[in-house]
Structure formats: C-alpha cells, structure tokens
Coordinates of C-alpha atoms in Angstrom, one line a residue:
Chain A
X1 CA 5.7 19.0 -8.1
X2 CA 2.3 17.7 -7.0
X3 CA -0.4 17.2 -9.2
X4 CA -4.0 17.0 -8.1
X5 CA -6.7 15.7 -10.2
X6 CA -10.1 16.6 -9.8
X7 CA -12.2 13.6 -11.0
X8 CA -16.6 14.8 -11.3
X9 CA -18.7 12.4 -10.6
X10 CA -20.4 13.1 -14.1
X11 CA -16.6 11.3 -15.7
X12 CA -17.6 8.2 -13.8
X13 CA -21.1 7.6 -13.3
X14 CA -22.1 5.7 -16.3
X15 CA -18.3 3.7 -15.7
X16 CA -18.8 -0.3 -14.4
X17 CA -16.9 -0.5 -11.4
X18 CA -14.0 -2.4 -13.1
X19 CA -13.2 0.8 -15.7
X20 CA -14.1 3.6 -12.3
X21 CA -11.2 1.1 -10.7
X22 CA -8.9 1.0 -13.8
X23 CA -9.1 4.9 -14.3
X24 CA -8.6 5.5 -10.9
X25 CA -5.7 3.5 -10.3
X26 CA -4.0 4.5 -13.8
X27 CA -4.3 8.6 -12.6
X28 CA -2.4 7.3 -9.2
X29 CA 0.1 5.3 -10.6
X30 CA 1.0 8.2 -12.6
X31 CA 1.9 9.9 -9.8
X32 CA -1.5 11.8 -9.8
X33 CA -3.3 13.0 -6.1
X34 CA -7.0 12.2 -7.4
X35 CA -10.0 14.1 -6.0
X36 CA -13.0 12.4 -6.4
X37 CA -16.6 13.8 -6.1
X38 CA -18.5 11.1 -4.4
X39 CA -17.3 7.8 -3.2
X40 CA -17.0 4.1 -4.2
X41 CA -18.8 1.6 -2.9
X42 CA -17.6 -0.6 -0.7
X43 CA -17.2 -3.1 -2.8
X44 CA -15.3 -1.2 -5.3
X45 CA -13.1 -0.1 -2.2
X46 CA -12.4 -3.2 -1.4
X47 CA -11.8 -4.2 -5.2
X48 CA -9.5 -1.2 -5.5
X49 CA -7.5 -2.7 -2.7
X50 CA -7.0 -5.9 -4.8
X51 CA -6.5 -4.1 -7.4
X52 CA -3.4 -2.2 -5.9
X53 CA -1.8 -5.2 -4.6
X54 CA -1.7 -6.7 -8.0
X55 CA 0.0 -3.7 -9.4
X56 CA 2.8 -3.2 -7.0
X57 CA 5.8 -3.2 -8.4
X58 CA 9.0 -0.7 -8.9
X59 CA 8.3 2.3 -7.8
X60 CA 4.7 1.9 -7.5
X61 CA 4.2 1.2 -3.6
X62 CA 0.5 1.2 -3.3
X63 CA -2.4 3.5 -2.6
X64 CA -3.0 6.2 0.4
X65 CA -7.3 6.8 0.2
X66 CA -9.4 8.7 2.3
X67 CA -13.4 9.0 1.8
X68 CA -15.6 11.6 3.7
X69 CA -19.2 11.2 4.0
X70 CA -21.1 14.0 5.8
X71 CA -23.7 12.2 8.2
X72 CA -24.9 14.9 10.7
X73 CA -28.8 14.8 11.0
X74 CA -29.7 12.5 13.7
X75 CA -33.6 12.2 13.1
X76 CA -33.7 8.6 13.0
X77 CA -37.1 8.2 10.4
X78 CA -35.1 11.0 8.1
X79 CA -31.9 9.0 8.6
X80 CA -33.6 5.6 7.2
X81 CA -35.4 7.9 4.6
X82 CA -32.3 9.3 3.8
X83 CA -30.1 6.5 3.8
X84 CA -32.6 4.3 1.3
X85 CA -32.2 7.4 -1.1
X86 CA -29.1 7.5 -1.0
X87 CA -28.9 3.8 -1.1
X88 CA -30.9 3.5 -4.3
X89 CA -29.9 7.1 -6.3
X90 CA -27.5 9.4 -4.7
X91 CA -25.2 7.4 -2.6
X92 CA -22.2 7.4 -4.7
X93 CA -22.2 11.3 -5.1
X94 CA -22.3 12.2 -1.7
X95 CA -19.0 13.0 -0.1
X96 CA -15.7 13.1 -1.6
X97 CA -12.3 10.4 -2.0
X98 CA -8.6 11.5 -1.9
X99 CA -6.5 8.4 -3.1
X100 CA -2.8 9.0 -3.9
X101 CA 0.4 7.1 -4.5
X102 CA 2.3 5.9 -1.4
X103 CA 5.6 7.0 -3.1
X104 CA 4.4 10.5 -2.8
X105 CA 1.8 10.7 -0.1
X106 CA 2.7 9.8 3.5
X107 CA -0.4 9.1 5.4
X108 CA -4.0 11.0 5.4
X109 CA -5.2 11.3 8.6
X110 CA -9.3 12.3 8.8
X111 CA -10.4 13.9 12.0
X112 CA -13.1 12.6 11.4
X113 CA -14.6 15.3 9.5
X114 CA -11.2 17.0 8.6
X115 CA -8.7 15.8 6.2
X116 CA -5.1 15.9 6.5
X117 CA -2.7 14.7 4.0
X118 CA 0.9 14.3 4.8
X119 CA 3.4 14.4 1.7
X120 CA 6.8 13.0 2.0
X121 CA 8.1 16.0 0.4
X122 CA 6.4 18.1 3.6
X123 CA 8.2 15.9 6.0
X124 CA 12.0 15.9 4.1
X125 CA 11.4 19.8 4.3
X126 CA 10.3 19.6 8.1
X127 CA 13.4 17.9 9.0
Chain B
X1 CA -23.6 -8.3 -6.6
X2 CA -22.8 -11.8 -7.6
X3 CA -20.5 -12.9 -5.0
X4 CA -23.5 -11.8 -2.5
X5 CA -26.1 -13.9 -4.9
X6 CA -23.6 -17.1 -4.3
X7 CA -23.2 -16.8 -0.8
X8 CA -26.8 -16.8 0.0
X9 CA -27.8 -19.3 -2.5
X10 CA -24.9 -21.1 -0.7
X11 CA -26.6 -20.6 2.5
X12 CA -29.9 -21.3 1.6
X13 CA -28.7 -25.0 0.8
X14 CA -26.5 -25.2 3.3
X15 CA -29.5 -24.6 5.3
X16 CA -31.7 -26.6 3.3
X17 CA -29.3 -30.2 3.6
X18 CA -27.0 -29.5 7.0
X19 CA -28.1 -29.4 10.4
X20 CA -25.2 -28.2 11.5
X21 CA -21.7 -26.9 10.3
X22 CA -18.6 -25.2 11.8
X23 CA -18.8 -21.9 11.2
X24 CA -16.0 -20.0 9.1
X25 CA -14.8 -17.1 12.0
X26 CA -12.5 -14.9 9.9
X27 CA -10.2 -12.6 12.1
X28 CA -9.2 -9.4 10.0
X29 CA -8.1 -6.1 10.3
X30 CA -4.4 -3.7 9.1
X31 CA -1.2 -5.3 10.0
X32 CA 0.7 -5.3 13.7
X33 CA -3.2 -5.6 15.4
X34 CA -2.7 -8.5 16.7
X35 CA -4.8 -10.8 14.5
X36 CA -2.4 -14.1 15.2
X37 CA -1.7 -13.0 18.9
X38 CA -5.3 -13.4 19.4
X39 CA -5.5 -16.6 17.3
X40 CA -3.0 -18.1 19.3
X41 CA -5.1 -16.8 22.3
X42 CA -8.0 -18.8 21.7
X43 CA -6.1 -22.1 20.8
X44 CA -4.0 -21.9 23.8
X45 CA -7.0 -21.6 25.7
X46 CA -9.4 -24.4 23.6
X47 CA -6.4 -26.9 22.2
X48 CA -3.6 -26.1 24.4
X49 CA -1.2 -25.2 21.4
X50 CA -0.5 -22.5 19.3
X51 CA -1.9 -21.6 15.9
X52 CA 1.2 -18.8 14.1
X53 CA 4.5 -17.3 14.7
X54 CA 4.0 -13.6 15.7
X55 CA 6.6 -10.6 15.4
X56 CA 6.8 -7.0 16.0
X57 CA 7.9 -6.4 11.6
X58 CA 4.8 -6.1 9.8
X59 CA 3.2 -8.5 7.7
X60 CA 4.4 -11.5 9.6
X61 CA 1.6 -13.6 8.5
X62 CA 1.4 -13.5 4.9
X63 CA -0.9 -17.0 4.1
X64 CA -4.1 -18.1 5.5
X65 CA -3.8 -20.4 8.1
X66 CA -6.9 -22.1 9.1
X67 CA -7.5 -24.3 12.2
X68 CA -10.3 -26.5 12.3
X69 CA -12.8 -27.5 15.1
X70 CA -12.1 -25.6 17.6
X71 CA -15.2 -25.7 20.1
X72 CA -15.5 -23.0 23.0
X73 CA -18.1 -23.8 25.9
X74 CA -19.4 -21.0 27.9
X75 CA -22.3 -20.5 30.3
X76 CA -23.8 -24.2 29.0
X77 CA -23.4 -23.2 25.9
X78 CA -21.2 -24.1 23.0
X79 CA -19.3 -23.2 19.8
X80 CA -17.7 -24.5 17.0
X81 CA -16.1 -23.3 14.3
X82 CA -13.1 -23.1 12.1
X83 CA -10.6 -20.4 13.1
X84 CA -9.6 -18.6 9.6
X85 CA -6.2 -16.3 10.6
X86 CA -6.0 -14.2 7.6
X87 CA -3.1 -11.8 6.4
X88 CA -2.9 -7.9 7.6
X89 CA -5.2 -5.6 4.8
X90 CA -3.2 -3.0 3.9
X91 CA -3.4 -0.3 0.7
X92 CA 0.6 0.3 0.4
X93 CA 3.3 -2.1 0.9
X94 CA 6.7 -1.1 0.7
X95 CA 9.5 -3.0 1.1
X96 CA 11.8 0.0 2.1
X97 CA 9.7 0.0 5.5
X98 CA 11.0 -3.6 6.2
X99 CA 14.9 -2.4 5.6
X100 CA 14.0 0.0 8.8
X101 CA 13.2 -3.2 11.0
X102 CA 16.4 -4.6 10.0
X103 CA 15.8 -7.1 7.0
X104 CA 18.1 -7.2 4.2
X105 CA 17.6 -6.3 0.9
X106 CA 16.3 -9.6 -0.5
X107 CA 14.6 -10.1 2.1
X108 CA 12.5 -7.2 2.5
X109 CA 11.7 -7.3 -0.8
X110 CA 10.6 -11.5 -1.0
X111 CA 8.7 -10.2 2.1
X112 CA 6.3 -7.3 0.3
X113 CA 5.7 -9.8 -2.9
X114 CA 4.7 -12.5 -0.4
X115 CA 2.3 -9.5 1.8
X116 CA 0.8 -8.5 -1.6
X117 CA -0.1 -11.8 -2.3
X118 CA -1.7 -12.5 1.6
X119 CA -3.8 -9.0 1.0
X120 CA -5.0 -10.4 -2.0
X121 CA -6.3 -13.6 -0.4
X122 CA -7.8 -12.1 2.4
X123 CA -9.9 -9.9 0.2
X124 CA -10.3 -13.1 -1.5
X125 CA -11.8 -15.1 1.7
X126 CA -14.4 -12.5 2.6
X127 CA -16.6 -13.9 0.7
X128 CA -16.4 -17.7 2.5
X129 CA -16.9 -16.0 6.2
X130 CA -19.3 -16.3 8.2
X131 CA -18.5 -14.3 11.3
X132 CA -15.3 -11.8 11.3
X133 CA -13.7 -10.5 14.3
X134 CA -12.0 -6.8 13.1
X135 CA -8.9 -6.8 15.6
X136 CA -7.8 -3.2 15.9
X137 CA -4.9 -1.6 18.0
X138 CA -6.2 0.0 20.4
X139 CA -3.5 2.5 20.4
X140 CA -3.6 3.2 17.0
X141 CA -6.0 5.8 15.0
X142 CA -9.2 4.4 14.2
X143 CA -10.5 6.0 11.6
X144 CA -8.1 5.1 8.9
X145 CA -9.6 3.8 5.5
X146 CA -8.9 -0.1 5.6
X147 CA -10.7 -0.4 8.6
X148 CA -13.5 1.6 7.1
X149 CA -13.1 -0.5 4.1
X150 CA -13.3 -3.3 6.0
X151 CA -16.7 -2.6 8.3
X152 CA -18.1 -1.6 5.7
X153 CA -17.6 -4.0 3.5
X154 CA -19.0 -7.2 6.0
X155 CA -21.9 -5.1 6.5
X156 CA -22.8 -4.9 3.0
X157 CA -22.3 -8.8 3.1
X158 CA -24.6 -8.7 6.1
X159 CA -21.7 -10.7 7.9
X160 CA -22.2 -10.4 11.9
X161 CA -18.7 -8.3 13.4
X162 CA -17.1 -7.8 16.5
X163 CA -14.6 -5.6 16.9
X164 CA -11.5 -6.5 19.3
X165 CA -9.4 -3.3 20.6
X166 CA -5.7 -5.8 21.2
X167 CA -3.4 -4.4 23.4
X168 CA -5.2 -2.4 26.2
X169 CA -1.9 -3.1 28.0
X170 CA -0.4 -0.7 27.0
X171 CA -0.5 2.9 28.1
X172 CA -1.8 4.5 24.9
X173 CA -4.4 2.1 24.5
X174 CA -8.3 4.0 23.8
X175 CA -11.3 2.2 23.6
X176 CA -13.6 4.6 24.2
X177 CA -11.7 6.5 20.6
X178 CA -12.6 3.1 19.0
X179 CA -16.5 3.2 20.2
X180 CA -17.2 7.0 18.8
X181 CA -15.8 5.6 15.7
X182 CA -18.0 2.1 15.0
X183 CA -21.1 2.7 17.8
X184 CA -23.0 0.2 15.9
X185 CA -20.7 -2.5 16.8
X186 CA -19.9 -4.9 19.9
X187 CA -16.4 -3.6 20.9
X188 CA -14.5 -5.3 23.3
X189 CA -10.8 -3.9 24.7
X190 CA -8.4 -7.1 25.4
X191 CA -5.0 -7.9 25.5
X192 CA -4.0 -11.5 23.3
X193 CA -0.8 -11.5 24.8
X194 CA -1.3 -11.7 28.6
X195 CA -5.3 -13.1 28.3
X196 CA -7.0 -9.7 29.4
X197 CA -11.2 -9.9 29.6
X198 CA -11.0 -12.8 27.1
X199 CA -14.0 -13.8 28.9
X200 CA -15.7 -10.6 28.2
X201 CA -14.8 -11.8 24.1
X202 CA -16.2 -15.4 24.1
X203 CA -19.3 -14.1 25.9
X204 CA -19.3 -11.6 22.9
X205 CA -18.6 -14.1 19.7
X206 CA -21.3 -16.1 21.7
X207 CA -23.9 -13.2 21.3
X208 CA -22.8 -12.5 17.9
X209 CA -23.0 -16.0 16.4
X210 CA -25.7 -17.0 17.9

C-alpha cells in the first residue's frame, strides 16, 4: 500500500533547515511519498542530498524528489519584482516537492510542468 | 549562509594578497555524463596523458581526483587552473542496479558504500569551486532534479557555469531539449570521447572565466 503525506507549509515554516531536513527524510525513510507545499531552498536541496547519502543503508536506497515552481509571466520588471518577493517572503511557499523512497518509487519524470511518478509496484503489474 | 560568508571573505583576501591563482574548475553533474571522459579530454589535449579510468557501470569515479596546473592557450589568451573531477550526484544508490551490469554481490555492494561516500564529497567541494562545468548527457532527460539541484545551487553561490551536452554522437543526442531547459546558461553539445567542437568549449570556459 502507498502512503502519501501531505506536509503544509505552516508544519515547516518556523523549522531551521536541519529539523525541515530531518522530518523530511524520517516521513521517506518510513516508506512515506511526502507532498510538500512549497519548496526547499537550494541549499537545503542540496543538504537533503547529503543527508540521504549518509543514511543509506538496508533497505533504505535513497531519495526520488521532484519540485515544481510555476514561472509563466514573462514581464521582465514584474519578473525581477516578483522574484525579489519571492526572494525575501514567499519563495519557499510557492510550488510544491514530491520526494519518496527509491525502494518504492521508480523515477518521477516532470514535463516540465507535469509530474509523473513511476512506482515499482506499477511497473511489476505492467509486466 | 555561512559557507557563502567564508567563501567571499576567502575571496576578498585572496584578492587582497594574490595576484594570481589557479582557479578551482569543478566538473559535476549525475553519473554516466561523462564527467571523467571529458577530463581525460582536456589532459589528453593540454598534458598529453590521461586523468581517470572510465566505464559504462555507474559510479565509476567515486573519489575526487584533482589535476593541477593545467594551462589552455587560445586566441593569445591563456588559462590556468586546477582540474577538480568530482564523483556523479545522485539522490538513490542501490547496489542491486550494479548486480544488473554484472558485478557480484560484494562487489556491488563495496561499490554503492564507496558512491555514497563520493556524493557526499562532491557536495562537499562546492563550496571550494570556482568555476563548474555541469556535464549532462545529451541524450538523457534534462529536467530531472539533481541537475536542478545542482544549477541552482552554483547560482546561489554566484559560481560562473557552463553547461556541456557529452555525447552528441550519438543518435539520441538533444541539445536544443537541454537549451529550453537552462536558457540562461552557455550550453555547448560535444562529444569527450572522439574530441567533437572541443574548440567551441575552451572558447566557452574562456568567456566564462574570464
């Protein structure tokens, strides 16, 4: 059975990036497909990465991820308006973030605006 | 934060007491892209010898390997730096996928501890680059999260890029795919193992380091 986990962006705000990691990685590694409203920084991507690696071990393979940001007004002066807002307040709410264990998700493939996410379970049945 | 705060007050003194350094050029980017093919590339052409072992399994590099002084000369112009060849970034490593290209049990296994470890240090080395060529296959998907990850990540560092499409030999290859997906980068479609418009890339890491 999959489980998907729904994470708000209120649960996490107020998190440093090491506990938004931890809590994160702790829903995957429990076999968990996390949803989360809004995205990491890149930073904290990157620090999730680390993060994984550290951690692999048994039956815990490491992380599938997949953020979506929606970028589609191309007024340049909004853009950079825009960009410093999000910058400064809203940045880590827009969009969303899949992440799931590699022992149950395959691969997530993003269209780029589409999201598709292939279970190992869906390709046994397929075959 | 920090790590940023260190690097430029690292910079400002490096500014401050050297005249000149050899840059740190950092190639990156998922496994199988031909990071050491390419770094073999540019000491073939500059040294004369190679720099790694390459294969087709995954994660054949799995330590840093750095080779020093290498300078290019193009146009009048010249370039030095130290050639950092770091370990594929990956987000799952599993050592099951190495059984399929044939490796035993062992192994596989002493193969996926060692490529968790290389991950981990090229994450680590970020920090010390100071230009990173992304090398992509060209006939693979661009838009999957590691290379995201990692874009996005040297921009926030204000690090200057260039991304390499390897393998345009072969049929499947898609630069054009790989220019919708970063259009704010200097992309340049090559092939490391037969030499393809390698002078197209040095006239590139010129223009990018300069």
């Amino acid at each position: 059975m999959l489980s998907l986990q729904f994470i708000p962006y209120s649960q996490i705000a107020s998190m440093s990036s090491q506990k938004r990691i931890a809590k994160i990685l702790k829903l995957v590694k429990d076999e968990n497909i996390v949803l989360l409203e809004g995205t990491l920084n890149k930073d904290e991507e990157t620090e999730l990465i680390k993060k994984t690696m550290e951690e692999i071990k048994g039956k815990f393979r490491g992380i599938e991820i997949c953020t979506i940001e929606s970028e589609n007004d191309k007024n340049a002066f909004f853009d950079k308006f825009k960009k410093m807002l999000y910058t400064y307040i809203l940045r880590e709410k827009k969009g969303f973030t899949v992440i799931g264990p590699a022992s149950i998700v395959k691969e997530i493939k993003r269209d780029p605006n589409k999201i598709q996410l292939l279970t190992k379970d869906v390709k046994r049945r397929n075959k | 934060m920090i790590n940023m705060f260190k690097k430029f007050l690292n910079k400002f003194f490096n500014g401050l007491f050297k005249k000149k350094k050899n840059i740190k050029l950092g190639l990156y980017g998922p496994p199988n892209g031909g990071k050491t093919t390419l770094a073999n590339r540019i000491c073939q052409d500059w040294l004369g010898e190679d720099m790694g072992s390459v294969s087709n399994v995954a994660h054949e590099t799995r330590e840093i390997q750095v080779k020093e002084q290498i300078s290019i000369k193009s146009k009048g112009k010249e370039l030095s730096f130290n050639l950092v060849d770091t370990p594929g970034i990956a987000t799952r490593i599993d050592y099951e996928d190495f059984l399929k290209s044939g490796l035993k049990v062992t192994e596989a296994k002493k193969r996926a501890k060692e490529a968790t470890k290389g991950v981990i240090d090229s994450i680590k080395w970020l920090d010390d680059m100071d230009v990173v060529i992304i090398v992509l296959d060209s006939t693979k998907d661009p838009y999957s999260q590691v290379n995201i990850t990692i874009v996005g990540n040297l921009e926030a560092r204000k690090i200057p890029v260039l991304i390499v499409g390897n393998k345009i030999d072969l049929k499947k290859a898609n630069i054009k795919k790989l220019q919708e997906a970063f259009p704010q980068y200097d992309i340049v479609g090559i092939s490391a193992k037969f030499g393809n418009h390698m002078d197209e890339f040095y006239d590139l890491l010129f223009k990018i380091t300069k």
